Amino acid sequence: MIKVLMKKIYMTLIKCLDIFLKGNVDKNNITVFMTFKEDVEPIIKSLINENYKVTIIYHPKYENIVSDYKAYKTINMKNKYFLQQIAQIKKSRIIIIDTYYLLLGSITKPVNQTVIQTWHAAGALKKFGLEDKSVDLNNPKIVKQYLDVYHYTDFYLIGSDHMAEIFDVSLDAKPENMLKIGLPRLDKYKTNISKSKKKKIVLYAPTYRDYNMSSNIELNKELFEANCPEFELITKLHPALSTPANEFTNETRDIQTLMSLADVIITDYSSLSIEAAFLNKPVIFYVYDEDKYNSKKRT
């Protein structure tokens, strides 16, 4: 209840500020929201190489690396910087997003602005958006809140017609909103990655569970390797969580690198299984909490 109230206050405040904050759209001004680095990093680098004025509104976890892109400007995604975020949005000709951003549902969109959604997955094994069981479809105010955000988007990058159908149902998108050009996050798989390893690697990459943080379990590395001595177990938790430190899972080892290095992938409801199929890697589905996962609220 408190979370819902805080969200309502936040959106009301943004709407009030939106009335007073005006901006002239600059045709060379592009803003990229970065919550999932793998989905937008290739786009950011290409745009900067083309000399566009790229502003990155970044998740705080990227504080130490965002300067490496040499962008025109960077803005932290924390709520205390929302004035800067709104002002930047108002003057951007193009906005690229990688997930759901509540902020966009409370802002008046300039008529000559284009918003492109990359999303943060190559496919979907779990329900999200309007299909998420946590969304009360009988509450018109709640539904409108979601639709205000979804309808801010003009185009979606997709890698298949099936994903277009999912966006249609989950995000109320239309066929004319689809850009069938593939996903930037998959480009890295075209690169040959050196595999200097002694053992075969098993990558455990579960999806995120926000209803109970203790549910985001890790496999017991010592027990696993004792029973499977020919394998080394690497854990890569969801980007919203901190991953245990080891030589493969620091910030320089993104999920595409780990997927390429792995011989076997263990996951659950994550769309990484689709990327594993793209790489022709065997997948083990560890779905120990399927009933609970489907019944709980999650982001």
PDB file of C-alpha atoms in Angstrom:
ATOM      1  CA  MET A   1       0.000   0.000   0.000  1.00  0.00           C
ATOM      2  CA  ILE A   2       2.821   2.398   0.890  1.00  0.00           C
ATOM      3  CA  LYS A   3       4.585   1.569  -2.380  1.00  0.00           C
ATOM      4  CA  VAL A   4       1.437   2.379  -4.365  1.00  0.00           C
ATOM      5  CA  LEU A   5       0.974   5.672  -2.502  1.00  0.00           C
ATOM      6  CA  MET A   6       4.589   6.708  -3.058  1.00  0.00           C
ATOM      7  CA  LYS A   7       4.268   5.906  -6.754  1.00  0.00           C
ATOM      8  CA  LYS A   8       1.126   8.056  -6.984  1.00  0.00           C
ATOM      9  CA  ILE A   9       2.821  11.004  -5.255  1.00  0.00           C
ATOM     10  CA  TYR A  10       5.855  10.660  -7.515  1.00  0.00           C
ATOM     11  CA  MET A  11       3.753  10.677 -10.681  1.00  0.00           C
ATOM     12  CA  THR A  12       1.681  13.658  -9.502  1.00  0.00           C
ATOM     13  CA  LEU A  13       4.852  15.619  -8.797  1.00  0.00           C
ATOM     14  CA  ILE A  14       6.259  14.814 -12.240  1.00  0.00           C
ATOM     15  CA  LYS A  15       3.021  15.891 -13.921  1.00  0.00           C
ATOM     16  CA  CYS A  16       3.090  19.217 -12.078  1.00  0.00           C
ATOM     17  CA  LEU A  17       6.706  19.876 -13.049  1.00  0.00           C
ATOM     18  CA  ASP A  18       5.970  18.841 -16.616  1.00  0.00           C
ATOM     19  CA  ILE A  19       3.700  21.872 -17.002  1.00  0.00           C
ATOM     20  CA  PHE A  20       6.527  24.296 -16.234  1.00  0.00           C
ATOM     21  CA  LEU A  21       9.517  22.527 -17.766  1.00  0.00           C
ATOM     22  CA  LYS A  22       9.720  23.334 -21.451  1.00  0.00           C
ATOM     23  CA  GLY A  23      12.411  22.331 -23.901  1.00  0.00           C
ATOM     24  CA  ASN A  24      13.287  22.903 -27.523  1.00  0.00           C
ATOM     25  CA  VAL A  25      13.932  19.584 -29.230  1.00  0.00           C
ATOM     26  CA  ASP A  26      17.438  19.359 -30.693  1.00  0.00           C
ATOM     27  CA  LYS A  27      17.612  17.054 -33.735  1.00  0.00           C
ATOM     28  CA  ASN A  28      21.114  15.877 -32.758  1.00  0.00           C
ATOM     29  CA  ASN A  29      20.185  15.239 -29.130  1.00  0.00           C
ATOM     30  CA  ILE A  30      19.692  11.565 -28.269  1.00  0.00           C
ATOM     31  CA  THR A  31      19.006  10.202 -24.802  1.00  0.00           C
ATOM     32  CA  VAL A  32      19.639   6.576 -23.874  1.00  0.00           C
ATOM     33  CA  PHE A  33      18.267   5.041 -20.672  1.00  0.00           C
ATOM     34  CA  MET A  34      20.626   2.331 -19.425  1.00  0.00           C
ATOM     35  CA  THR A  35      19.396  -0.169 -16.857  1.00  0.00           C
ATOM     36  CA  PHE A  36      20.606  -3.198 -18.817  1.00  0.00           C
ATOM     37  CA  LYS A  37      24.014  -2.386 -20.272  1.00  0.00           C
ATOM     38  CA  GLU A  38      24.136  -5.233 -22.770  1.00  0.00           C
ATOM     39  CA  ASP A  39      21.020  -4.000 -24.570  1.00  0.00           C
ATOM     40  CA  VAL A  40      22.042  -0.406 -25.205  1.00  0.00           C
ATOM     41  CA  GLU A  41      25.849  -0.306 -25.057  1.00  0.00           C
ATOM     42  CA  PRO A  42      26.294  -1.172 -28.771  1.00  0.00           C
ATOM     43  CA  ILE A  43      23.818   1.588 -29.659  1.00  0.00           C
ATOM     44  CA  ILE A  44      25.556   4.145 -27.432  1.00  0.00           C
ATOM     45  CA  LYS A  45      28.967   3.439 -28.950  1.00  0.00           C
ATOM     46  CA  SER A  46      27.669   3.628 -32.519  1.00  0.00           C
ATOM     47  CA  LEU A  47      25.841   6.911 -31.935  1.00  0.00           C
ATOM     48  CA  ILE A  48      28.867   8.518 -30.288  1.00  0.00           C
ATOM     49  CA  ASN A  49      31.037   7.402 -33.214  1.00  0.00           C
ATOM     50  CA  GLU A  50      28.552   9.156 -35.511  1.00  0.00           C
ATOM     51  CA  ASN A  51      29.058  12.379 -33.480  1.00  0.00           C
ATOM     52  CA  TYR A  52      25.552  12.577 -32.042  1.00  0.00           C
ATOM     53  CA  LYS A  53      25.041  14.364 -28.736  1.00  0.00           C
ATOM     54  CA  VAL A  54      24.327  11.304 -26.605  1.00  0.00           C
ATOM     55  CA  THR A  55      23.122  11.681 -23.042  1.00  0.00           C
ATOM     56  CA  ILE A  56      23.021   8.545 -20.877  1.00  0.00           C
ATOM     57  CA  ILE A  57      20.539   8.315 -18.017  1.00  0.00           C
ATOM     58  CA  TYR A  58      22.143   5.435 -16.183  1.00  0.00           C
ATOM     59  CA  HIS A  59      21.387   3.063 -13.338  1.00  0.00           C
ATOM     60  CA  PRO A  60      23.557   3.866 -10.280  1.00  0.00           C
ATOM     61  CA  LYS A  61      25.340   0.512 -10.584  1.00  0.00           C
ATOM     62  CA  TYR A  62      27.124   1.901 -13.665  1.00  0.00           C
ATOM     63  CA  GLU A  63      28.507   4.949 -11.855  1.00  0.00           C
ATOM     64  CA  ASN A  64      32.095   3.758 -12.211  1.00  0.00           C
ATOM     65  CA  ILE A  65      31.973   2.908 -15.909  1.00  0.00           C
ATOM     66  CA  VAL A  66      29.632   5.416 -17.525  1.00  0.00           C
ATOM     67  CA  SER A  67      32.418   7.958 -18.106  1.00  0.00           C
ATOM     68  CA  ASP A  68      34.195   5.417 -20.345  1.00  0.00           C
ATOM     69  CA  TYR A  69      31.627   5.998 -23.084  1.00  0.00           C
ATOM     70  CA  LYS A  70      32.661   9.660 -23.449  1.00  0.00           C
ATOM     71  CA  ALA A  71      29.036  10.694 -23.901  1.00  0.00           C
ATOM     72  CA  TYR A  72      27.929  14.312 -24.264  1.00  0.00           C
ATOM     73  CA  LYS A  73      26.303  14.116 -20.818  1.00  0.00           C
ATOM     74  CA  THR A  74      25.475  11.545 -18.132  1.00  0.00           C
ATOM     75  CA  ILE A  75      22.665  11.692 -15.554  1.00  0.00           C
ATOM     76  CA  ASN A  76      22.175   9.329 -12.645  1.00  0.00           C
ATOM     77  CA  MET A  77      18.834   7.508 -12.679  1.00  0.00           C
ATOM     78  CA  LYS A  78      18.187   8.086  -8.971  1.00  0.00           C
ATOM     79  CA  ASN A  79      14.945   9.921  -8.216  1.00  0.00           C
ATOM     80  CA  LYS A  80      16.755  12.893  -6.710  1.00  0.00           C
ATOM     81  CA  TYR A  81      17.951  13.790 -10.212  1.00  0.00           C
ATOM     82  CA  PHE A  82      14.469  13.709 -11.764  1.00  0.00           C
ATOM     83  CA  LEU A  83      14.558  17.418 -12.651  1.00  0.00           C
ATOM     84  CA  GLN A  84      17.623  16.859 -14.816  1.00  0.00           C
ATOM     85  CA  GLN A  85      16.036  13.750 -16.291  1.00  0.00           C
ATOM     86  CA  ILE A  86      12.822  15.547 -17.272  1.00  0.00           C
ATOM     87  CA  ALA A  87      14.684  18.515 -18.742  1.00  0.00           C
ATOM     88  CA  GLN A  88      16.790  16.138 -20.840  1.00  0.00           C
ATOM     89  CA  ILE A  89      13.786  14.164 -22.050  1.00  0.00           C
ATOM     90  CA  LYS A  90      12.027  17.364 -23.127  1.00  0.00           C
ATOM     91  CA  LYS A  91      14.807  18.362 -25.532  1.00  0.00           C
ATOM     92  CA  SER A  92      15.675  14.944 -26.953  1.00  0.00           C
ATOM     93  CA  ARG A  93      14.830  14.179 -30.571  1.00  0.00           C
ATOM     94  CA  ILE A  94      15.243  10.456 -29.965  1.00  0.00           C
ATOM     95  CA  ILE A  95      14.971   8.486 -26.726  1.00  0.00           C
ATOM     96  CA  ILE A  96      16.109   4.879 -26.456  1.00  0.00           C
ATOM     97  CA  ILE A  97      14.879   2.811 -23.515  1.00  0.00           C
ATOM     98  CA  ASP A  98      15.554  -0.763 -22.415  1.00  0.00           C
ATOM     99  CA  THR A  99      12.734  -1.444 -19.940  1.00  0.00           C
ATOM    100  CA  TYR A 100       9.674   0.093 -18.254  1.00  0.00           C
ATOM    101  CA  TYR A 101      10.246   3.637 -16.933  1.00  0.00           C
ATOM    102  CA  LEU A 102       7.421   5.070 -14.833  1.00  0.00           C
ATOM    103  CA  LEU A 103       8.759   8.586 -15.387  1.00  0.00           C
ATOM    104  CA  LEU A 104       7.688   8.572 -19.040  1.00  0.00           C
ATOM    105  CA  GLY A 105       4.031   8.034 -18.194  1.00  0.00           C
ATOM    106  CA  SER A 106       3.778  11.459 -16.556  1.00  0.00           C
ATOM    107  CA  ILE A 107       5.496  13.605 -19.191  1.00  0.00           C
ATOM    108  CA  THR A 108       3.948  15.394 -22.154  1.00  0.00           C
ATOM    109  CA  LYS A 109       5.713  14.033 -25.205  1.00  0.00           C
ATOM    110  CA  PRO A 110       6.984  16.523 -27.838  1.00  0.00           C
ATOM    111  CA  VAL A 111       5.299  15.934 -31.200  1.00  0.00           C
ATOM    112  CA  ASN A 112       8.615  15.568 -33.042  1.00  0.00           C
ATOM    113  CA  GLN A 113      10.173  13.110 -30.580  1.00  0.00           C
ATOM    114  CA  THR A 114      10.691   9.394 -31.302  1.00  0.00           C
ATOM    115  CA  VAL A 115      11.029   6.756 -28.580  1.00  0.00           C
ATOM    116  CA  ILE A 116      12.533   3.335 -29.316  1.00  0.00           C
ATOM    117  CA  GLN A 117      12.308   0.380 -26.928  1.00  0.00           C
ATOM    118  CA  THR A 118      15.076  -2.240 -27.149  1.00  0.00           C
ATOM    119  CA  TRP A 119      13.636  -4.307 -24.275  1.00  0.00           C
ATOM    120  CA  HIS A 120      16.078  -6.424 -22.285  1.00  0.00           C
ATOM    121  CA  ALA A 121      15.454  -9.921 -23.550  1.00  0.00           C
ATOM    122  CA  ALA A 122      15.624 -11.880 -26.776  1.00  0.00           C
ATOM    123  CA  GLY A 123      12.298 -13.558 -26.053  1.00  0.00           C
ATOM    124  CA  ALA A 124       9.864 -14.270 -23.245  1.00  0.00           C
ATOM    125  CA  LEU A 125       9.214 -17.350 -21.126  1.00  0.00           C
ATOM    126  CA  LYS A 126       7.417 -15.425 -18.363  1.00  0.00           C
ATOM    127  CA  LYS A 127       4.503 -12.996 -18.296  1.00  0.00           C
ATOM    128  CA  PHE A 128       5.126  -9.261 -18.061  1.00  0.00           C
ATOM    129  CA  GLY A 129       3.324  -5.985 -18.668  1.00  0.00           C
ATOM    130  CA  LEU A 130      -0.453  -6.337 -18.817  1.00  0.00           C
ATOM    131  CA  GLU A 131      -0.112 -10.125 -18.634  1.00  0.00           C
ATOM    132  CA  ASP A 132       1.659 -10.007 -15.276  1.00  0.00           C
ATOM    133  CA  LYS A 133      -0.655 -11.474 -12.654  1.00  0.00           C
ATOM    134  CA  SER A 134       0.277  -8.673 -10.243  1.00  0.00           C
ATOM    135  CA  VAL A 135      -1.480  -6.113 -12.473  1.00  0.00           C
ATOM    136  CA  ASP A 136      -5.109  -5.559 -11.471  1.00  0.00           C
ATOM    137  CA  LEU A 137      -6.799  -5.341 -14.862  1.00  0.00           C
ATOM    138  CA  ASN A 138     -10.103  -4.556 -13.136  1.00  0.00           C
ATOM    139  CA  ASN A 139      -8.678  -1.275 -11.853  1.00  0.00           C
ATOM    140  CA  PRO A 140      -8.883   1.271 -14.713  1.00  0.00           C
ATOM    141  CA  LYS A 141      -6.521   3.713 -12.948  1.00  0.00           C
ATOM    142  CA  ILE A 142      -3.818   1.076 -12.641  1.00  0.00           C
ATOM    143  CA  VAL A 143      -4.268  -0.019 -16.253  1.00  0.00           C
ATOM    144  CA  LYS A 144      -4.094   3.607 -17.450  1.00  0.00           C
ATOM    145  CA  GLN A 145      -0.866   4.118 -15.488  1.00  0.00           C
ATOM    146  CA  TYR A 146       0.771   1.271 -17.376  1.00  0.00           C
ATOM    147  CA  LEU A 147      -0.671   2.270 -20.742  1.00  0.00           C
ATOM    148  CA  ASP A 148       0.546   5.867 -20.325  1.00  0.00           C
ATOM    149  CA  VAL A 149       4.082   4.494 -20.117  1.00  0.00           C
ATOM    150  CA  TYR A 150       3.667   1.923 -22.900  1.00  0.00           C
ATOM    151  CA  HIS A 151       2.081   4.417 -25.300  1.00  0.00           C
ATOM    152  CA  TYR A 152       5.026   6.790 -24.909  1.00  0.00           C
ATOM    153  CA  THR A 153       6.989   4.319 -27.060  1.00  0.00           C
ATOM    154  CA  ASP A 154       6.876   4.621 -30.866  1.00  0.00           C
ATOM    155  CA  PHE A 155       8.930   1.612 -31.942  1.00  0.00           C
ATOM    156  CA  TYR A 156      10.144  -1.727 -30.586  1.00  0.00           C
ATOM    157  CA  LEU A 157      13.244  -3.575 -31.749  1.00  0.00           C
ATOM    158  CA  ILE A 158      12.362  -7.214 -32.302  1.00  0.00           C
ATOM    159  CA  GLY A 159      14.130 -10.313 -33.551  1.00  0.00           C
ATOM    160  CA  SER A 160      11.035 -12.353 -34.425  1.00  0.00           C
ATOM    161  CA  ASP A 161       7.367 -12.094 -35.296  1.00  0.00           C
ATOM    162  CA  HIS A 162       6.608 -14.059 -32.147  1.00  0.00           C
ATOM    163  CA  MET A 163       8.033 -11.257 -29.996  1.00  0.00           C
ATOM    164  CA  ALA A 164       5.826  -8.788 -31.864  1.00  0.00           C
ATOM    165  CA  GLU A 165       2.798 -10.842 -30.809  1.00  0.00           C
ATOM    166  CA  ILE A 166       3.984 -10.787 -27.185  1.00  0.00           C
ATOM    167  CA  PHE A 167       4.449  -7.012 -27.211  1.00  0.00           C
ATOM    168  CA  ASP A 168       0.992  -6.688 -28.714  1.00  0.00           C
ATOM    169  CA  VAL A 169      -0.624  -8.457 -25.759  1.00  0.00           C
ATOM    170  CA  SER A 170       1.738  -7.369 -22.970  1.00  0.00           C
ATOM    171  CA  LEU A 171       2.470  -3.752 -23.912  1.00  0.00           C
ATOM    172  CA  ASP A 172      -0.497  -2.876 -26.128  1.00  0.00           C
ATOM    173  CA  ALA A 173       1.823  -2.375 -29.101  1.00  0.00           C
ATOM    174  CA  LYS A 174       0.736  -2.516 -32.738  1.00  0.00           C
ATOM    175  CA  PRO A 175       2.302  -4.079 -35.877  1.00  0.00           C
ATOM    176  CA  GLU A 176       3.319  -0.655 -37.170  1.00  0.00           C
ATOM    177  CA  ASN A 177       5.369  -0.149 -33.982  1.00  0.00           C
ATOM    178  CA  MET A 178       7.710  -3.049 -34.761  1.00  0.00           C
ATOM    179  CA  LEU A 179      11.229  -2.664 -36.161  1.00  0.00           C
ATOM    180  CA  LYS A 180      12.268  -6.101 -37.391  1.00  0.00           C
ATOM    181  CA  ILE A 181      16.000  -5.481 -37.380  1.00  0.00           C
ATOM    182  CA  GLY A 182      17.196  -7.799 -34.616  1.00  0.00           C
ATOM    183  CA  LEU A 183      18.585  -7.033 -31.158  1.00  0.00           C
ATOM    184  CA  PRO A 184      21.891  -5.289 -30.353  1.00  0.00           C
ATOM    185  CA  ARG A 185      22.451  -7.582 -27.362  1.00  0.00           C
ATOM    186  CA  LEU A 186      22.950 -10.528 -29.739  1.00  0.00           C
ATOM    187  CA  ASP A 187      25.631  -8.866 -31.854  1.00  0.00           C
ATOM    188  CA  LYS A 188      28.394  -9.789 -29.428  1.00  0.00           C
ATOM    189  CA  TYR A 189      27.793 -13.473 -30.100  1.00  0.00           C
ATOM    190  CA  LYS A 190      29.291 -12.922 -33.541  1.00  0.00           C
ATOM    191  CA  THR A 191      32.645 -12.242 -31.874  1.00  0.00           C
ATOM    192  CA  ASN A 192      35.047 -15.102 -31.245  1.00  0.00           C
ATOM    193  CA  ILE A 193      35.851 -15.270 -27.521  1.00  0.00           C
ATOM    194  CA  SER A 194      39.019 -16.979 -26.344  1.00  0.00           C
ATOM    195  CA  LYS A 195      38.378 -19.973 -24.103  1.00  0.00           C
ATOM    196  CA  SER A 196      41.521 -20.579 -22.057  1.00  0.00           C
ATOM    197  CA  LYS A 197      40.084 -22.963 -19.507  1.00  0.00           C
ATOM    198  CA  LYS A 198      40.988 -26.318 -17.988  1.00  0.00           C
ATOM    199  CA  LYS A 199      37.483 -27.494 -17.120  1.00  0.00           C
ATOM    200  CA  LYS A 200      34.102 -27.326 -18.755  1.00  0.00           C
ATOM    201  CA  ILE A 201      32.015 -24.429 -17.479  1.00  0.00           C
ATOM    202  CA  VAL A 202      28.450 -24.549 -16.196  1.00  0.00           C
ATOM    203  CA  LEU A 203      26.809 -21.124 -16.039  1.00  0.00           C
ATOM    204  CA  TYR A 204      23.960 -20.672 -13.567  1.00  0.00           C
ATOM    205  CA  ALA A 205      21.931 -17.595 -14.558  1.00  0.00           C
ATOM    206  CA  PRO A 206      18.532 -17.354 -12.805  1.00  0.00           C
ATOM    207  CA  THR A 207      15.976 -14.633 -13.334  1.00  0.00           C
ATOM    208  CA  TYR A 208      15.015 -12.014 -10.721  1.00  0.00           C
ATOM    209  CA  ARG A 209      12.573 -12.565  -7.850  1.00  0.00           C
ATOM    210  CA  ASP A 210      11.602  -9.339  -6.098  1.00  0.00           C
ATOM    211  CA  TYR A 211       8.935 -10.720  -3.746  1.00  0.00           C
ATOM    212  CA  ASN A 212      11.516 -12.278  -1.427  1.00  0.00           C
ATOM    213  CA  MET A 213      15.183 -11.433  -1.824  1.00  0.00           C
ATOM    214  CA  SER A 214      16.209 -14.695  -0.164  1.00  0.00           C
ATOM    215  CA  SER A 215      14.517 -16.483  -3.068  1.00  0.00           C
ATOM    216  CA  ASN A 216      17.299 -15.319  -5.382  1.00  0.00           C
ATOM    217  CA  ILE A 217      19.338 -18.381  -4.503  1.00  0.00           C
ATOM    218  CA  GLU A 218      22.777 -19.371  -5.632  1.00  0.00           C
ATOM    219  CA  LEU A 219      23.853 -22.925  -6.277  1.00  0.00           C
ATOM    220  CA  ASN A 220      26.396 -24.311  -3.840  1.00  0.00           C
ATOM    221  CA  LYS A 221      29.612 -24.081  -5.843  1.00  0.00           C
ATOM    222  CA  GLU A 222      31.690 -26.390  -3.639  1.00  0.00           C
ATOM    223  CA  LEU A 223      28.985 -29.076  -3.481  1.00  0.00           C
ATOM    224  CA  PHE A 224      28.319 -28.866  -7.218  1.00  0.00           C
ATOM    225  CA  GLU A 225      31.976 -29.159  -8.214  1.00  0.00           C
ATOM    226  CA  ALA A 226      32.581 -31.963  -5.707  1.00  0.00           C
ATOM    227  CA  ASN A 227      29.853 -34.001  -7.400  1.00  0.00           C
ATOM    228  CA  CYS A 228      30.735 -32.889 -10.926  1.00  0.00           C
ATOM    229  CA  PRO A 229      34.550 -32.602 -10.822  1.00  0.00           C
ATOM    230  CA  GLU A 230      34.870 -32.144 -14.594  1.00  0.00           C
ATOM    231  CA  PHE A 231      32.918 -28.859 -14.393  1.00  0.00           C
ATOM    232  CA  GLU A 232      33.460 -25.411 -12.924  1.00  0.00           C
ATOM    233  CA  LEU A 233      30.299 -23.635 -11.747  1.00  0.00           C
ATOM    234  CA  ILE A 234      29.942 -19.917 -12.457  1.00  0.00           C
ATOM    235  CA  THR A 235      26.998 -17.954 -11.062  1.00  0.00           C
ATOM    236  CA  LYS A 236      25.678 -14.834 -12.757  1.00  0.00           C
ATOM    237  CA  LEU A 237      22.690 -13.357 -10.953  1.00  0.00           C
ATOM    238  CA  HIS A 238      20.188 -10.994 -12.539  1.00  0.00           C
ATOM    239  CA  PRO A 239      21.578  -7.468 -13.210  1.00  0.00           C
ATOM    240  CA  ALA A 240      19.368  -6.101 -10.420  1.00  0.00           C
ATOM    241  CA  LEU A 241      21.383  -8.152  -7.898  1.00  0.00           C
ATOM    242  CA  SER A 242      25.000  -8.323  -6.847  1.00  0.00           C
ATOM    243  CA  THR A 243      26.829 -11.308  -8.258  1.00  0.00           C
ATOM    244  CA  PRO A 244      29.380 -13.130  -6.061  1.00  0.00           C
ATOM    245  CA  ALA A 245      32.928 -12.201  -7.029  1.00  0.00           C
ATOM    246  CA  ASN A 246      35.083 -14.616  -9.003  1.00  0.00           C
ATOM    247  CA  GLU A 247      37.307 -14.368 -12.041  1.00  0.00           C
ATOM    248  CA  PHE A 248      34.435 -14.638 -14.508  1.00  0.00           C
ATOM    249  CA  THR A 249      31.683 -12.523 -12.937  1.00  0.00           C
ATOM    250  CA  ASN A 250      33.192  -9.093 -12.437  1.00  0.00           C
ATOM    251  CA  GLU A 251      31.950  -6.079 -14.396  1.00  0.00           C
ATOM    252  CA  THR A 252      34.214  -6.865 -17.336  1.00  0.00           C
ATOM    253  CA  ARG A 253      32.525 -10.223 -17.853  1.00  0.00           C
ATOM    254  CA  ASP A 254      29.074  -9.490 -19.258  1.00  0.00           C
ATOM    255  CA  ILE A 255      26.442 -12.149 -19.730  1.00  0.00           C
ATOM    256  CA  GLN A 256      27.196 -12.587 -23.438  1.00  0.00           C
ATOM    257  CA  THR A 257      30.841 -13.392 -22.664  1.00  0.00           C
ATOM    258  CA  LEU A 258      29.820 -15.870 -19.987  1.00  0.00           C
ATOM    259  CA  MET A 259      27.243 -17.489 -22.249  1.00  0.00           C
ATOM    260  CA  SER A 260      29.861 -17.884 -24.961  1.00  0.00           C
ATOM    261  CA  LEU A 261      32.357 -19.433 -22.538  1.00  0.00           C
ATOM    262  CA  ALA A 262      29.879 -21.838 -20.943  1.00  0.00           C
ATOM    263  CA  ASP A 263      29.444 -25.432 -22.028  1.00  0.00           C
ATOM    264  CA  VAL A 264      26.126 -25.831 -20.199  1.00  0.00           C
ATOM    265  CA  ILE A 265      23.556 -23.204 -19.093  1.00  0.00           C
ATOM    266  CA  ILE A 266      21.375 -23.611 -16.006  1.00  0.00           C
ATOM    267  CA  THR A 267      18.489 -21.158 -15.781  1.00  0.00           C
ATOM    268  CA  ASP A 268      14.760 -21.007 -15.013  1.00  0.00           C
ATOM    269  CA  TYR A 269      12.232 -18.582 -16.512  1.00  0.00           C
ATOM    270  CA  SER A 270      14.888 -16.330 -17.966  1.00  0.00           C
ATOM    271  CA  SER A 271      14.935 -15.575 -21.697  1.00  0.00           C
ATOM    272  CA  LEU A 272      18.639 -16.478 -21.603  1.00  0.00           C
ATOM    273  CA  SER A 273      17.537 -19.969 -22.553  1.00  0.00           C
ATOM    274  CA  ILE A 274      16.576 -18.536 -25.955  1.00  0.00           C
ATOM    275  CA  GLU A 275      20.061 -17.063 -26.338  1.00  0.00           C
ATOM    276  CA  ALA A 276      21.513 -20.428 -25.327  1.00  0.00           C
ATOM    277  CA  ALA A 277      19.513 -22.040 -28.129  1.00  0.00           C
ATOM    278  CA  PHE A 278      20.873 -19.388 -30.506  1.00  0.00           C
ATOM    279  CA  LEU A 279      24.371 -20.518 -29.440  1.00  0.00           C
ATOM    280  CA  ASN A 280      23.406 -24.194 -29.632  1.00  0.00           C
ATOM    281  CA  LYS A 281      24.263 -24.675 -25.937  1.00  0.00           C
ATOM    282  CA  PRO A 282      22.492 -27.307 -23.787  1.00  0.00           C
ATOM    283  CA  VAL A 283      20.147 -25.867 -21.147  1.00  0.00           C
ATOM    284  CA  ILE A 284      19.006 -27.250 -17.803  1.00  0.00           C
ATOM    285  CA  PHE A 285      15.800 -25.631 -16.482  1.00  0.00           C
ATOM    286  CA  TYR A 286      15.963 -25.377 -12.689  1.00  0.00           C
ATOM    287  CA  VAL A 287      12.373 -24.352 -11.833  1.00  0.00           C
ATOM    288  CA  TYR A 288      12.162 -25.262  -8.178  1.00  0.00           C
ATOM    289  CA  ASP A 289       9.576 -22.551  -7.378  1.00  0.00           C
ATOM    290  CA  GLU A 290       7.360 -22.363 -10.464  1.00  0.00           C
ATOM    291  CA  ASP A 291       4.018 -22.210  -8.624  1.00  0.00           C
ATOM    292  CA  LYS A 292       5.247 -19.572  -6.184  1.00  0.00           C
ATOM    293  CA  TYR A 293       6.910 -17.531  -8.906  1.00  0.00           C
ATOM    294  CA  ASN A 294       3.741 -17.439 -10.998  1.00  0.00           C
ATOM    295  CA  SER A 295       1.575 -16.397  -8.068  1.00  0.00           C
ATOM    296  CA  LYS A 296       3.720 -13.627  -6.590  1.00  0.00           C
ATOM    297  CA  LYS A 297       4.023  -9.952  -7.528  1.00  0.00           C
ATOM    298  CA  ARG A 298       7.225  -9.085  -9.288  1.00  0.00           C
ATOM    299  CA  THR A 299       8.673  -6.263 -11.373  1.00  0.00           C
TER     300      THR A 299
END
